[in-house]
Coordinates of C-alpha atoms and ligand atoms in Angstrom, one line a residue:
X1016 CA 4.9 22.4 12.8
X1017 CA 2.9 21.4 15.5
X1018 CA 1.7 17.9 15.3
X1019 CA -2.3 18.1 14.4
X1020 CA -1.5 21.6 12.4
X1021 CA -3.3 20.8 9.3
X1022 CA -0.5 21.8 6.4
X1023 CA -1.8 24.8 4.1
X1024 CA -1.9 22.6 0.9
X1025 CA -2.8 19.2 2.4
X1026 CA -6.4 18.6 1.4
X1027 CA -8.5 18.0 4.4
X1028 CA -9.4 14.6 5.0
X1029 CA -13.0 13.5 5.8
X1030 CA -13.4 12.4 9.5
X1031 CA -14.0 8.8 9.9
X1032 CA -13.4 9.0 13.7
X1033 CA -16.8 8.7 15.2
X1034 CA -18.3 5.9 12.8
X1035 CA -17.1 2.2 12.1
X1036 CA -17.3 1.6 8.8
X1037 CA -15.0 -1.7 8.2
X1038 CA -18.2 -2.9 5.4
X1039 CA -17.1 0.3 3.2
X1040 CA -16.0 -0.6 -0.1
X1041 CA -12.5 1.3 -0.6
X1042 CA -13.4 3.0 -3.9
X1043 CA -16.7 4.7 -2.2
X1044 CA -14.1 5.7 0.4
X1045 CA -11.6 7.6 -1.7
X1046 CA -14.7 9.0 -4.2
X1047 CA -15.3 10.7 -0.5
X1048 CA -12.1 12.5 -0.6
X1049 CA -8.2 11.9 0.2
X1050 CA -7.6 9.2 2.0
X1051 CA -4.9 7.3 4.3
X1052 CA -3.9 3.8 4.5
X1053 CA -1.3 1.7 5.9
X1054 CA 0.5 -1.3 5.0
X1055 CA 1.5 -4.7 7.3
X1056 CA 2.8 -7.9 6.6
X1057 CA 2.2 -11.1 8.4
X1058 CA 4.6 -11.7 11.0
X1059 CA 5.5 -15.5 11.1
X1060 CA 4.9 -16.1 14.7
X1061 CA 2.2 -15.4 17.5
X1062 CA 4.8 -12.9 19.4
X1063 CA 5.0 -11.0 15.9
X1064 CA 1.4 -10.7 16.0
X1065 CA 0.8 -9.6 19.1
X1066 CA 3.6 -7.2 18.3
X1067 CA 1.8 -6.3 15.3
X1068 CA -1.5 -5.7 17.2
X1069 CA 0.2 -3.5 19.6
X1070 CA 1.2 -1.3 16.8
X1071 CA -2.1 -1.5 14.9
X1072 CA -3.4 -0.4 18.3
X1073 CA -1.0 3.1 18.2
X1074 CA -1.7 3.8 14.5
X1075 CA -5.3 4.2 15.7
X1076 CA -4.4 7.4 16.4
X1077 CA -4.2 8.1 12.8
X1078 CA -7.6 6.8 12.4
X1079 CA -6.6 5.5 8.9
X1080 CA -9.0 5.1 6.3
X1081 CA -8.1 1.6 5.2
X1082 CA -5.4 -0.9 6.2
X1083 CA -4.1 -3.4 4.0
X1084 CA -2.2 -6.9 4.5
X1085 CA 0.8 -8.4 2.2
X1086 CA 0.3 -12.1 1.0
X1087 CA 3.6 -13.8 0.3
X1088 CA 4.5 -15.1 -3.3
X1089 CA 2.8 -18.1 -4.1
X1090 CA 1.0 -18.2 -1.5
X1091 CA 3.8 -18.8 1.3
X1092 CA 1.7 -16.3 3.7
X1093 CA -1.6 -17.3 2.5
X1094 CA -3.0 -18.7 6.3
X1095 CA -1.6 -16.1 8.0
X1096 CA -2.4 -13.5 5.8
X1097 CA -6.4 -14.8 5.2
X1098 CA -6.4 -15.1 9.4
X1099 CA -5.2 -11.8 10.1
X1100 CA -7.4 -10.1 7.4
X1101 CA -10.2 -11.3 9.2
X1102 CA -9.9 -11.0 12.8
X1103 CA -9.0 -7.4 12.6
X1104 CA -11.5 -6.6 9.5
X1105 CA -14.3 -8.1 12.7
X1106 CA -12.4 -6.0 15.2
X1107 CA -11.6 -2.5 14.2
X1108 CA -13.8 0.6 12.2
X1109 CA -12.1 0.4 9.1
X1110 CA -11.7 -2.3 6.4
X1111 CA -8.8 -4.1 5.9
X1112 CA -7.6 -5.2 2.4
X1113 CA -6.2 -8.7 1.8
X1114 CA -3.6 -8.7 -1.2
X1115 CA -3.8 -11.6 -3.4
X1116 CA -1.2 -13.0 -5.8
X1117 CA -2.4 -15.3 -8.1
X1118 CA 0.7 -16.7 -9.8
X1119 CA 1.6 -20.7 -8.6
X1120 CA -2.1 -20.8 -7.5
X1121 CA -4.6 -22.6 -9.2
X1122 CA -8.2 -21.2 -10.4
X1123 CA -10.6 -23.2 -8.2
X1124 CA -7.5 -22.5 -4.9
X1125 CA -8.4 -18.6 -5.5
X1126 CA -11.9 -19.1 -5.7
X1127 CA -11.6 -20.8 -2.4
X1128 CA -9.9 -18.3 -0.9
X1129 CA -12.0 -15.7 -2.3
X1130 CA -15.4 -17.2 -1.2
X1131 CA -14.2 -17.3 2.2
X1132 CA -13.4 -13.6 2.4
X1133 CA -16.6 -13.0 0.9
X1134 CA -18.4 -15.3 4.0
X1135 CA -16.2 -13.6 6.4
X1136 CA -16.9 -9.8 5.7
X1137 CA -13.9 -9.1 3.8
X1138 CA -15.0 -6.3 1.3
X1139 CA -11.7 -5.7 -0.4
X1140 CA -9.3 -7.2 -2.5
X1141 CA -5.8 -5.9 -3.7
X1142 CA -5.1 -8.4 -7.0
X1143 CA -2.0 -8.8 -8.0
X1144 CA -0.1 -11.1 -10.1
X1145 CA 2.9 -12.0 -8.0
X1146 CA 6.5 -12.8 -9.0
X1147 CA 7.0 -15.8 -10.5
X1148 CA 9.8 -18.3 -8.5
X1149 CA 13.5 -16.6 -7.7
X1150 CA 15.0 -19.2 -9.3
X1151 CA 13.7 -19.3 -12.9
X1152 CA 11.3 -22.4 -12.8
X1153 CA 8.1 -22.4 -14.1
X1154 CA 5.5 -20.8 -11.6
X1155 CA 2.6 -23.2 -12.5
X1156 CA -1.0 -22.0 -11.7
X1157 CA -3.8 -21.3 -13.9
X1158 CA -2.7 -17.3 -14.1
X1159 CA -0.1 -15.5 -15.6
X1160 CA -1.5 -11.6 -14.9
X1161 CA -3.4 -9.6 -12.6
X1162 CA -6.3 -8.6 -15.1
X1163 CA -7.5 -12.6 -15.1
X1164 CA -7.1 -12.3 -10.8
X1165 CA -10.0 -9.0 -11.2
X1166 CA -11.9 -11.2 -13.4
X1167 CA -12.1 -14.4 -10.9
X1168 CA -12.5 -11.4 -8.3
X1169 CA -15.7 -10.4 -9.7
X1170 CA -16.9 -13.4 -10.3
X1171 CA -16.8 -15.1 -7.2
X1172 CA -17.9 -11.5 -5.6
X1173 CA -19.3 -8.4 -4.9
X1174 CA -15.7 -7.0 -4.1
X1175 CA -13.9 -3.6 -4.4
X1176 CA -10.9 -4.1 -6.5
X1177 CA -7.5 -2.5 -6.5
X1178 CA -4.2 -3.3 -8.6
X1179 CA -0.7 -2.5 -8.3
X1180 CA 0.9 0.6 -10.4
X1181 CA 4.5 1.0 -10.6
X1182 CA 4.9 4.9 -11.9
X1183 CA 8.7 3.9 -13.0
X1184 CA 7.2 0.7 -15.2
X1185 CA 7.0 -2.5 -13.7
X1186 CA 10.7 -3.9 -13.7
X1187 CA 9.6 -7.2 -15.9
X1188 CA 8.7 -4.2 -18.5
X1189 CA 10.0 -4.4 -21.4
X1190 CA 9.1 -0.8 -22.1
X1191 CA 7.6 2.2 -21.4
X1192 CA 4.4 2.3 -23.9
X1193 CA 3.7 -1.4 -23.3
X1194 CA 4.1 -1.1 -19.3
X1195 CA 1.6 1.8 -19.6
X1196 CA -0.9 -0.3 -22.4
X1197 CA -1.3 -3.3 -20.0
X1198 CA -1.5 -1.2 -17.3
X1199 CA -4.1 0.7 -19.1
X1200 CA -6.2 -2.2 -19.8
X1201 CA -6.0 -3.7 -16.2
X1202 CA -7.4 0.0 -14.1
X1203 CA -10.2 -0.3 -17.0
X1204 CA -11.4 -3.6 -14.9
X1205 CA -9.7 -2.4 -11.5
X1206 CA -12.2 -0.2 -8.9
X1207 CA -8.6 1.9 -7.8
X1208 CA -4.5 1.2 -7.7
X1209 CA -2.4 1.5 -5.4
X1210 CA 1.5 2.2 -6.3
X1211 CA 4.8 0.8 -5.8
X1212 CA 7.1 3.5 -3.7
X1213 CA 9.4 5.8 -5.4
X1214 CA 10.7 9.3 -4.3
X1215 CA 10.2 11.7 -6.6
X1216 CA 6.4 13.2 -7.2
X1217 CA 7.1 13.6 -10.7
X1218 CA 7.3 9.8 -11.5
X1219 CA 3.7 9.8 -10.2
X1220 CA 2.5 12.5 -11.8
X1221 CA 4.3 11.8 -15.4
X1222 CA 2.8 8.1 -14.8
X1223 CA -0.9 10.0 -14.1
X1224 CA -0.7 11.8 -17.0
X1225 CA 0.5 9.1 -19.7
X1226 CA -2.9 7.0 -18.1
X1227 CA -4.8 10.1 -18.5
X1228 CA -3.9 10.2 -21.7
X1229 CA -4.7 6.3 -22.6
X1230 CA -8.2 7.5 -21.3
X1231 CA -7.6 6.1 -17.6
X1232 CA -10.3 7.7 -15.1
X1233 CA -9.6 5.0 -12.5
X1234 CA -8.0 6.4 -9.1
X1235 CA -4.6 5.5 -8.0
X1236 CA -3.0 6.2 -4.5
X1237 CA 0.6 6.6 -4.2
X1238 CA 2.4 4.4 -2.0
X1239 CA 5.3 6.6 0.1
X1240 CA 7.8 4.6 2.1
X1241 CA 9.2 6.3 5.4
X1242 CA 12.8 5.5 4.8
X1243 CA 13.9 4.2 8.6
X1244 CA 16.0 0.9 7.5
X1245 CA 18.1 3.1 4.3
X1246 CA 20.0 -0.3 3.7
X1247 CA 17.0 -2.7 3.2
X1248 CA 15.0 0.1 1.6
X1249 CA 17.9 0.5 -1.1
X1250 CA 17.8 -3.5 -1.4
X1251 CA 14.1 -3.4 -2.4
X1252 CA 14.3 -0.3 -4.8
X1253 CA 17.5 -1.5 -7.0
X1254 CA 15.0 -4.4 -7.0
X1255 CA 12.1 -2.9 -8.1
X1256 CA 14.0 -0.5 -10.4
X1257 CA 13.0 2.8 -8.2
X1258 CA 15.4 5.6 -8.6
X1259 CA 16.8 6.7 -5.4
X1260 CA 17.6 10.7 -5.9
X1261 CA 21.7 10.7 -4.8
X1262 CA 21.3 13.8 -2.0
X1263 CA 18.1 12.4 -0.2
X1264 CA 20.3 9.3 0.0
X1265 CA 23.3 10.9 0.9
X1266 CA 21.0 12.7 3.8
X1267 CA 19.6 9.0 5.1
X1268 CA 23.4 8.0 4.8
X1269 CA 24.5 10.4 6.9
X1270 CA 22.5 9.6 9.7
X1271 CA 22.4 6.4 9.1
X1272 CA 24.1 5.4 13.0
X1273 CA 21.6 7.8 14.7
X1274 CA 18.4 6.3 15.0
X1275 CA 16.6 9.7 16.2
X1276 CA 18.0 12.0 13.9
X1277 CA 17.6 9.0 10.9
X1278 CA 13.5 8.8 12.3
X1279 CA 13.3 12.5 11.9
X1280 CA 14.7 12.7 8.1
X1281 CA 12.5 9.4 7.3
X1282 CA 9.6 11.2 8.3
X1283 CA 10.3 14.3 6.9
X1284 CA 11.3 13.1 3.5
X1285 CA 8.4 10.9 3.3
X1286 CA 5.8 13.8 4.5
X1287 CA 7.0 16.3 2.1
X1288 CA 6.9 14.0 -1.0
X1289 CA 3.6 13.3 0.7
X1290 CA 2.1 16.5 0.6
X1291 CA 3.4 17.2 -2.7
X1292 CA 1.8 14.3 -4.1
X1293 CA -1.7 15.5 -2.5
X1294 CA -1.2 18.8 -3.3
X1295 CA -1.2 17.6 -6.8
X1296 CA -4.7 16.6 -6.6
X1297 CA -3.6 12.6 -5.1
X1298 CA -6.6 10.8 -4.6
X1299 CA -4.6 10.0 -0.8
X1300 CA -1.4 8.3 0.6
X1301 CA -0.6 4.5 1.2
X1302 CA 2.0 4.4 3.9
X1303 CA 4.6 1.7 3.8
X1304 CA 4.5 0.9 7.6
X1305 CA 6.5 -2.1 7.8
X1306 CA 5.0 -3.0 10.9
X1307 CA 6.4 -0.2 13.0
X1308 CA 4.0 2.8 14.1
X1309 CA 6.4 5.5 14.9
X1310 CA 7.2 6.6 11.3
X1311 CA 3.6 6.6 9.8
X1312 CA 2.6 8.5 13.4
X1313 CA 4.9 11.2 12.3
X1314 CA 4.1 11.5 8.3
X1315 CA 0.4 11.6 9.5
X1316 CA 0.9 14.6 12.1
X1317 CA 3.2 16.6 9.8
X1318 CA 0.2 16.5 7.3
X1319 CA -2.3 17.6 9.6
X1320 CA -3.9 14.2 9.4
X1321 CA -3.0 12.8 12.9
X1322 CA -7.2 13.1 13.8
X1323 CA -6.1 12.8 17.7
X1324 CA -3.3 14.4 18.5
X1325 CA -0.4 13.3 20.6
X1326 CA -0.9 14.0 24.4
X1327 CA 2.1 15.9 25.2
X1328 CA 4.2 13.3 27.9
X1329 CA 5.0 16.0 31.0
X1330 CA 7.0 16.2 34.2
X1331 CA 4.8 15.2 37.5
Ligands
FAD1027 P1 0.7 -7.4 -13.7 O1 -0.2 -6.3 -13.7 O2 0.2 -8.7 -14.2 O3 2.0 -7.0 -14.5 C1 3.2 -7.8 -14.5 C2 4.0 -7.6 -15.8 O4 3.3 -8.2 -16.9 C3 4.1 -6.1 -16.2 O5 5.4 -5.9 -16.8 C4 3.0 -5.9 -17.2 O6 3.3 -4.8 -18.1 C5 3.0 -7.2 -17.9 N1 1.7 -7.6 -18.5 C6 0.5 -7.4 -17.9 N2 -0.5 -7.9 -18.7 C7 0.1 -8.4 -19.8 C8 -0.3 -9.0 -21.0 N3 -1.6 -9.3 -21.2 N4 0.6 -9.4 -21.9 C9 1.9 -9.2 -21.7 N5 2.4 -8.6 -20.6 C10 1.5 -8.2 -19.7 N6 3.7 -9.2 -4.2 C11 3.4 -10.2 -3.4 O7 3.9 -11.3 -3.6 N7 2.6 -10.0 -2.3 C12 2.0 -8.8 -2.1 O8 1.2 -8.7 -1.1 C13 2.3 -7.7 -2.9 N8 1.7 -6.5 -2.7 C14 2.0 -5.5 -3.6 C15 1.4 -4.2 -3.3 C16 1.7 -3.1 -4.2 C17 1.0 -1.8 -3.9 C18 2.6 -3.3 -5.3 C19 2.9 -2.1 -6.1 C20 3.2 -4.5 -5.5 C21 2.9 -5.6 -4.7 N9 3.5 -6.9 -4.9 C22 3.2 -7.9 -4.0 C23 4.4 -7.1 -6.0 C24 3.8 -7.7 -7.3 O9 3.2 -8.9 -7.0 C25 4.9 -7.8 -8.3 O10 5.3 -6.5 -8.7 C26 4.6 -8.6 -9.5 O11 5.8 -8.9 -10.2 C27 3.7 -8.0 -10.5 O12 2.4 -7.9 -10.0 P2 1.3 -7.0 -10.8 O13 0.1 -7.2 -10.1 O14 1.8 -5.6 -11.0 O15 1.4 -7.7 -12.3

């Protein structure tokens, strides 16, 4: 398919293109219709973010809906994180989301933090709790969950909310009905969630439908990873207990030495299970960018949702 060729079942997506709207609150944005967000983390150096802006700067041709930046566990990130959420909240037409961990941090350390994001524009908040140290010591802090880090949220501020879902349970889980109970209680006080990856659209969906059924109304946006690094991709979903179907691996495996043909099954894995997931009724698609543009670029144009297309490179 051409890129630009809207897909027959991929709702259409408003078109943010003309209008800067980096004060919108994310959950008036998806109550608009589907939308489509990236994800970055903070590089560790200036050439990383300059590197990062560069690619920012090419994913503008996705015109995403929201962006959002990773803060690292207790609060390793939390300069970097805070400095890049605002310069490029200030600079570009869309908001961008600062995550927030709370475990290891104290109460009045959040409020700090919170207060200046408030002062700085910064209209949107991702709280989550965090993991608590690798190496089995105590995390300290004043939190243990994310439902306390929505509560200090909305005191400090008139933020939009979102919280993390993980449709195969949260790996500290100790089972299935409790995973779903607290999560439950936590989109009751959350404005939207956004999801851990996995690969299979029925994981999302069953996970919909058990919410529905607890009486969630709250929307949550699946997170899709374009699989382009299959060996640090598998790393992080052993560790987060996804399940990774044994042929779509097989496929990445296969072309695991040819970066071109490895770019082509990333993106076409990730847009199918994409379009599935919005064809379902999805209230949009969080794209695991890992700070490289040419994947999302690709997902975005085989759903129709590239808003300006790629000009065609030609000869003289
Ligand atoms: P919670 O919602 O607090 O849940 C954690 C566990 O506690 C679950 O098992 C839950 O069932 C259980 N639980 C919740 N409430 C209770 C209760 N009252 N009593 C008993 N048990 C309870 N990590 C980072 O460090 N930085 C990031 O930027 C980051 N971004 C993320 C973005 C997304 C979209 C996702 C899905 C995850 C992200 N994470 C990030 C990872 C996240 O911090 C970890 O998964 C962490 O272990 C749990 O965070 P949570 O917010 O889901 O926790």
């Amino acid at each position: 398919m051409a890129p630009g060729t809207p897909h027959s079942s991929v709702p259409s997506r408003p078109d943010r293109s003309t209008s800067a709207h980096q004060d919108a609150r994310i959950d008036d944005l998806l109550a608009e219709g589907p939308t489509l967000s990236l994800e970055f983390f903070p590089p560790k150096t200036d050439r990383g973010v300059a590197n990062l802006l560069d690619t920012v700067d090419e994913l503008e041709d996705l015109n995403p809906d929201f962006v959002s930046v990773t803060y690292g566990a207790g609060g390793s990130t939390r300069d970097r994180t805070r400095d890049l959420v605002v310069s490029a909240n200030a600079d570009r037409n869309y908001p961008v989301m600062a995550h927030l961990t709370c475990v290891g941090h104290t109460r009045s350390e959040l409020a700090e933090l919170l207060e200046d994001y408030a002062a700085s524009g910064v209209r949107n908040i991702l709280a989550l709790a965090g993991d608590p140290p690798a190496d089995g010591s105590p995390a300290g802090g004043d939190f243990t969950y994310a439902t306390e880090l929505v509560e200090l949220i909305r005191e400090v501020g008139d933020f939009s909310v979102g919280v993390a879902a993980h449709p195969e349970t949260h790996p500290r889980s100790p089972d299935r009905a409790s995973d779903r109970r607290h999560l439950a209680d936590k989109l009751e006080v959350a404005d939207f969630a956004i999801t851990q990856f996995f690969f299979s659209a029925s994981d999302y969906f069953e996970m919909v439908d058990e919410l529905t059924a607890l009486g969630v109304t709250t929307p949550i946006v699946p997170g899709v990873i374009p699989v382009t690094n299959p060996v640090s991709v598998a790393r992080f979903a052993d560790l987060a207990k996804a399940h990774r179907p044994h042929e779509l691996w097989a496929r990445y495996e296969s072309v695991a030495d040819d970066e071109a043909a490895l770019m082509e099954v990333a993106v076409e894995a990730a847009a199918n299970l994409a379009e599935e997931l919005l064809a379902g009724g999805a209230p949009g698609v969080h794209l695991y960018a890992l700070n490289r543009a040419e994947a999302p670029l690709g997902v975005g144009a085989r759903l129709g949702w590239r808003i300006r297309p790629a000009v065609e490179a030609t000869d003289g």
